[in-house]
C-alpha positions as MATLAB code, in Angstrom:
seq = 'MNTSQIYDIPLNEIKISDDNVRVSNWSRDLEELAASIKRHGLLQPIVLLGQYGKPPYKLISGQRRYLAHEKFLKAKTIRAVFIGTLNRTQAIVRSLVENLQRVELEYVDTAKAVTELYTTFGKDEDKVQKETGLSIRRIREYILVDAQATPKMKGLLKKGLVSPADVKRALRAAQENIRKAEEILDLIVEFKPTSHQKRRIVQYGEEHKRASAKELIEEALKPHIEENIVITIPDELRSALLAATKKMSMEPEELATHILADWLSSQGFVK';
ca = [
       0.000    0.000    0.000;
       1.191    3.524   -0.830;
       1.582    5.109    2.597;
       2.660    8.417    1.067;
      -0.872    9.148   -0.187;
      -2.603   11.579    2.188;
      -6.407   11.652    2.543;
      -8.861   13.943    4.315;
     -10.829   11.540    6.517;
     -14.032   12.424    8.439;
     -13.390   12.249   12.183;
     -16.586   10.269   12.742;
     -15.183    7.454   10.597;
     -12.168    6.976   12.893;
     -11.907    4.917   16.065;
      -8.882    4.845   18.411;
      -7.367    1.390   18.186;
      -6.956   -0.742   21.302;
      -3.390   -1.277   20.085;
      -2.502    2.401   20.510;
       0.046    2.344   23.335;
      -0.635    5.857   24.653;
      -3.217    5.601   27.447;
      -1.816    8.003   30.056;
      -1.890   11.802   30.020;
      -3.105   11.945   26.427;
      -4.706   15.316   27.254;
      -1.415   16.919   28.357;
      -0.891   20.224   26.499;
      -3.705   19.276   24.114;
      -5.009   22.840   23.857;
      -1.515   24.092   23.006;
      -1.213   21.399   20.335;
      -4.546   22.515   18.861;
      -3.358   26.118   18.782;
      -0.188   25.072   16.980;
      -2.149   23.078   14.409;
      -4.509   26.006   13.879;
      -1.599   28.345   13.230;
       0.742   26.081   11.250;
      -1.502   23.308    9.994;
      -1.168   19.580   10.644;
       2.469   18.906    9.762;
       2.281   15.146   10.338;
      -0.807   13.156    9.228;
      -2.252   10.591   11.590;
      -1.803    6.904   10.740;
      -4.801    4.622   10.210;
      -5.324    0.907    9.859;
      -7.662   -0.238    7.132;
      -8.332    0.544    3.500;
      -9.413    3.938    2.195;
     -13.087    3.962    1.312;
     -13.991    1.208    3.765;
     -14.676    2.845    7.157;
     -14.562    2.697   10.102;
     -10.796    3.073   10.351;
      -8.574    2.398   13.355;
      -6.182    5.108   14.518;
      -2.797    3.569   15.290;
      -0.750    6.739   15.888;
      -1.643   10.399   16.202;
      -4.166   10.146   19.033;
      -3.364   13.607   20.420;
      -3.543   15.185   16.958;
      -6.896   13.500   16.384;
      -8.269   14.643   19.756;
      -7.013   18.198   19.195;
      -9.048   18.270   15.973;
     -12.090   16.791   17.674;
     -12.165   18.659   20.988;
     -10.659   22.070   20.247;
     -10.582   22.700   16.506;
     -14.082   21.245   16.009;
     -12.899   19.976   12.651;
     -14.903   17.606   10.483;
     -11.922   15.932    8.800;
      -8.233   15.232    9.446;
      -5.299   14.426    7.163;
      -4.336   10.758    7.360;
      -2.300    8.001    5.729;
      -3.148    4.293    5.634;
      -0.865    1.350    6.373;
      -3.307   -1.454    5.549;
      -3.816   -4.331    7.971;
      -1.544   -5.245   10.879;
      -1.805   -7.928   13.530;
      -1.781   -6.858   17.173;
       1.969   -7.278   17.613;
       2.754   -5.306   14.451;
       0.298   -2.597   15.514;
       1.861   -2.259   18.984;
       5.355   -2.018   17.469;
       4.196    0.657   15.027;
       2.383    2.669   17.693;
       5.281    2.391   20.153;
       7.914    3.480   17.648;
       5.748    6.338   16.325;
       5.193    7.673   19.850;
       8.814    7.264   20.951;
       9.868    9.357   17.958;
       7.482   12.151   18.917;
       6.144   13.256   22.319;
       7.619   10.898   24.898;
       5.207    8.322   26.241;
       4.457    8.055   29.917;
       6.933    5.595   31.422;
       4.176    3.237   32.553;
       2.645    3.078   29.057;
       6.010    2.350   27.479;
       6.796   -0.331   30.072;
       3.479   -2.055   29.404;
       3.957   -2.032   25.624;
       7.568   -3.227   25.800;
       6.615   -6.035   28.185;
       3.849   -7.233   25.863;
       6.266   -7.300   22.944;
       8.821   -9.136   25.076;
       6.221  -11.783   25.928;
       4.974  -12.047   22.350;
       8.504  -12.502   21.021;
       9.123  -15.426   23.356;
      11.011  -13.282   25.905;
      13.648  -12.485   23.303;
      15.237   -9.122   24.200;
      17.097   -8.959   20.888;
      13.852   -9.083   18.905;
      12.354   -6.282   20.990;
      15.510   -4.235   20.461;
      15.420   -4.835   16.703;
      11.776   -3.791   16.436;
      11.886   -0.731   18.719;
      15.476    0.511   18.653;
      15.565    0.552   22.470;
      18.714   -0.571   24.238;
      18.748   -3.907   26.036;
      19.227   -2.054   29.330;
      16.155    0.094   28.719;
      14.119   -2.964   27.733;
      15.093   -4.763   30.941;
      14.222   -1.725   33.044;
      10.794   -1.371   31.439;
      10.083   -5.078   31.969;
      11.188   -4.848   35.612;
       8.892   -1.917   36.352;
       5.902   -3.380   34.510;
       6.324   -6.783   36.154;
       7.134   -5.748   39.723;
       5.756   -2.247   40.270;
       2.369   -2.293   41.984;
      -0.575   -0.097   40.923;
       0.367    2.232   43.779;
       3.941    2.554   42.504;
       2.735    3.178   38.965;
       0.334    5.772   40.326;
       3.213    7.643   41.976;
       5.075    7.498   38.667;
       2.155    8.924   36.718;
       1.755   11.765   39.218;
       5.452   12.580   38.913;
       6.035   12.135   42.642;
       8.796    9.584   42.043;
      11.032    8.776   39.100;
      11.487    5.406   37.352;
      14.927    5.302   39.004;
      13.265    5.696   42.421;
      10.990    2.730   41.729;
      13.937    0.569   40.710;
      15.874    1.615   43.807;
      12.950    0.832   46.086;
      12.536   -2.623   44.550;
      16.247   -3.351   44.951;
      16.410   -2.033   48.498;
      13.304   -3.981   49.534;
      14.783   -7.262   48.284;
      11.534   -8.521   46.649;
       9.374   -7.325   49.579;
       6.792   -5.388   47.566;
       5.050   -3.836   50.559;
       8.371   -2.562   51.889;
       9.172   -1.141   48.461;
       5.916    0.832   48.559;
       6.797    2.128   52.032;
      10.251    3.174   50.808;
       8.687    5.171   47.976;
       6.259    6.839   50.388;
       9.221    7.876   52.553;
      11.142    9.120   49.503;
       8.164   11.329   48.659;
       7.999   12.558   52.260;
      11.692   13.201   52.978;
      12.979   13.916   49.454;
      16.463   12.403   49.901;
      19.337   13.451   47.644;
      20.684   11.168   44.934;
      23.561   10.156   47.242;
      21.104    9.315   50.018;
      18.962    7.300   47.621;
      21.988    5.225   46.661;
      22.626    4.570   50.361;
      19.041    3.333   50.721;
      19.800    0.659   48.133;
      23.198   -0.189   49.577;
      21.918   -0.497   53.138;
      18.837   -2.431   51.999;
      20.948   -4.986   50.139;
      23.226   -5.398   53.155;
      20.406   -5.533   55.755;
      17.537   -7.487   54.287;
      15.505   -7.453   57.519;
      15.719   -3.694   58.031;
      12.392   -1.887   57.802;
      11.698    0.832   55.249;
      11.920    3.445   58.011;
      15.285    2.098   59.167;
      16.609    2.248   55.603;
      15.580    5.869   55.213;
      16.904    6.849   58.640;
      20.256    5.252   57.889;
      20.440    6.909   54.473;
      19.662   10.328   55.937;
      22.418   10.146   58.573;
      25.322   12.553   58.009;
      28.015   11.015   55.816;
      31.337   12.463   54.817;
      31.489   12.668   51.046;
      33.884   14.492   48.762;
      32.444   16.339   45.787;
      34.646   16.682   42.726;
      33.698   19.451   40.300;
      34.823   19.027   36.704;
      34.332   21.151   33.619;
      33.162   19.335   30.505;
      32.563   20.603   26.952;
      29.009   21.574   25.987;
      28.643   18.594   23.653;
      29.511   16.155   26.466;
      27.155   17.930   28.845;
      24.341   17.665   26.295;
      25.146   13.998   25.734;
      25.136   13.334   29.483;
      21.741   14.987   29.931;
      20.322   13.072   26.962;
      21.647    9.807   28.386;
      20.184   10.462   31.846;
      16.767   11.076   30.307;
      16.909    8.020   28.069;
      18.201    5.742   30.839;
      15.992    7.224   33.597;
      18.992    8.029   35.770;
      20.150   11.172   37.536;
      23.247   12.935   36.127;
      25.369   12.274   39.235;
      24.408    8.611   39.253;
      25.190    8.105   35.566;
      28.471   10.013   35.836;
      29.477    7.823   38.786;
      28.739    4.659   36.779;
      30.720    5.940   33.795;
      33.707    6.887   35.968;
      33.588    3.588   37.856;
      33.478    1.580   34.610;
      36.450    3.476   33.157;
      38.539    3.195   36.321;
      37.739   -0.508   36.487;
      38.689   -1.054   32.843;
      42.002    0.673   33.449;
      42.747   -1.486   36.467;
      42.411    1.230   39.120;
      39.396   -0.437   40.754;
      39.755   -4.055   41.780;
];
């Protein structure tokens, strides 16, 4: 099928596909998106499953663009391209990749989609990587969060009260005790520990499996002598570091520490 052909499709002939991976915060900045479309036009058509002339059609990517047309622009039609028929796995891959290349998906939505692909592909990380372009590390992190994070944890993520890194730390520190992991996250929200203190939560939790969540936080918050080293790096490295922290869901200090530790280890300075 010629996917370069663009059609004006009536909105009432389009349904949002169940395979669209964006289910969280789809309304975020929707009015601003509508204003942009009104001023500049729709720069990127939405993508539909099906065959032109045979409605109803399923929307596989472009949900926010579609809703901006429907709810704010009060449009009757929207520009769209067709990609024919896809099975569920193909549709999820297409929707996931489309969304990752545009406005970043909510972490929980991405984790759910990646986990489904991982299961569908027989738990083959390499196949998921080939289809999505995500690194193996990112894939493993998404699977961990989707598999182990409770609805409460995912709720804290969606509200922005904790980061994906916080969830992973809590799970590690709790040593598979899910209730304790939830308590650790509640205490992180309450006390707002620094990145160094968060790392101590994990370290102490792994060394003292029977310690309560409160004991882990109290230990992490105790005064510790630490030496800060300030270095100047070129703008391109700084930009790369910030991009990496966002992509890997890590804080800059934490990622920099890992990078330095790996290099020192490879050079034989760390045994």
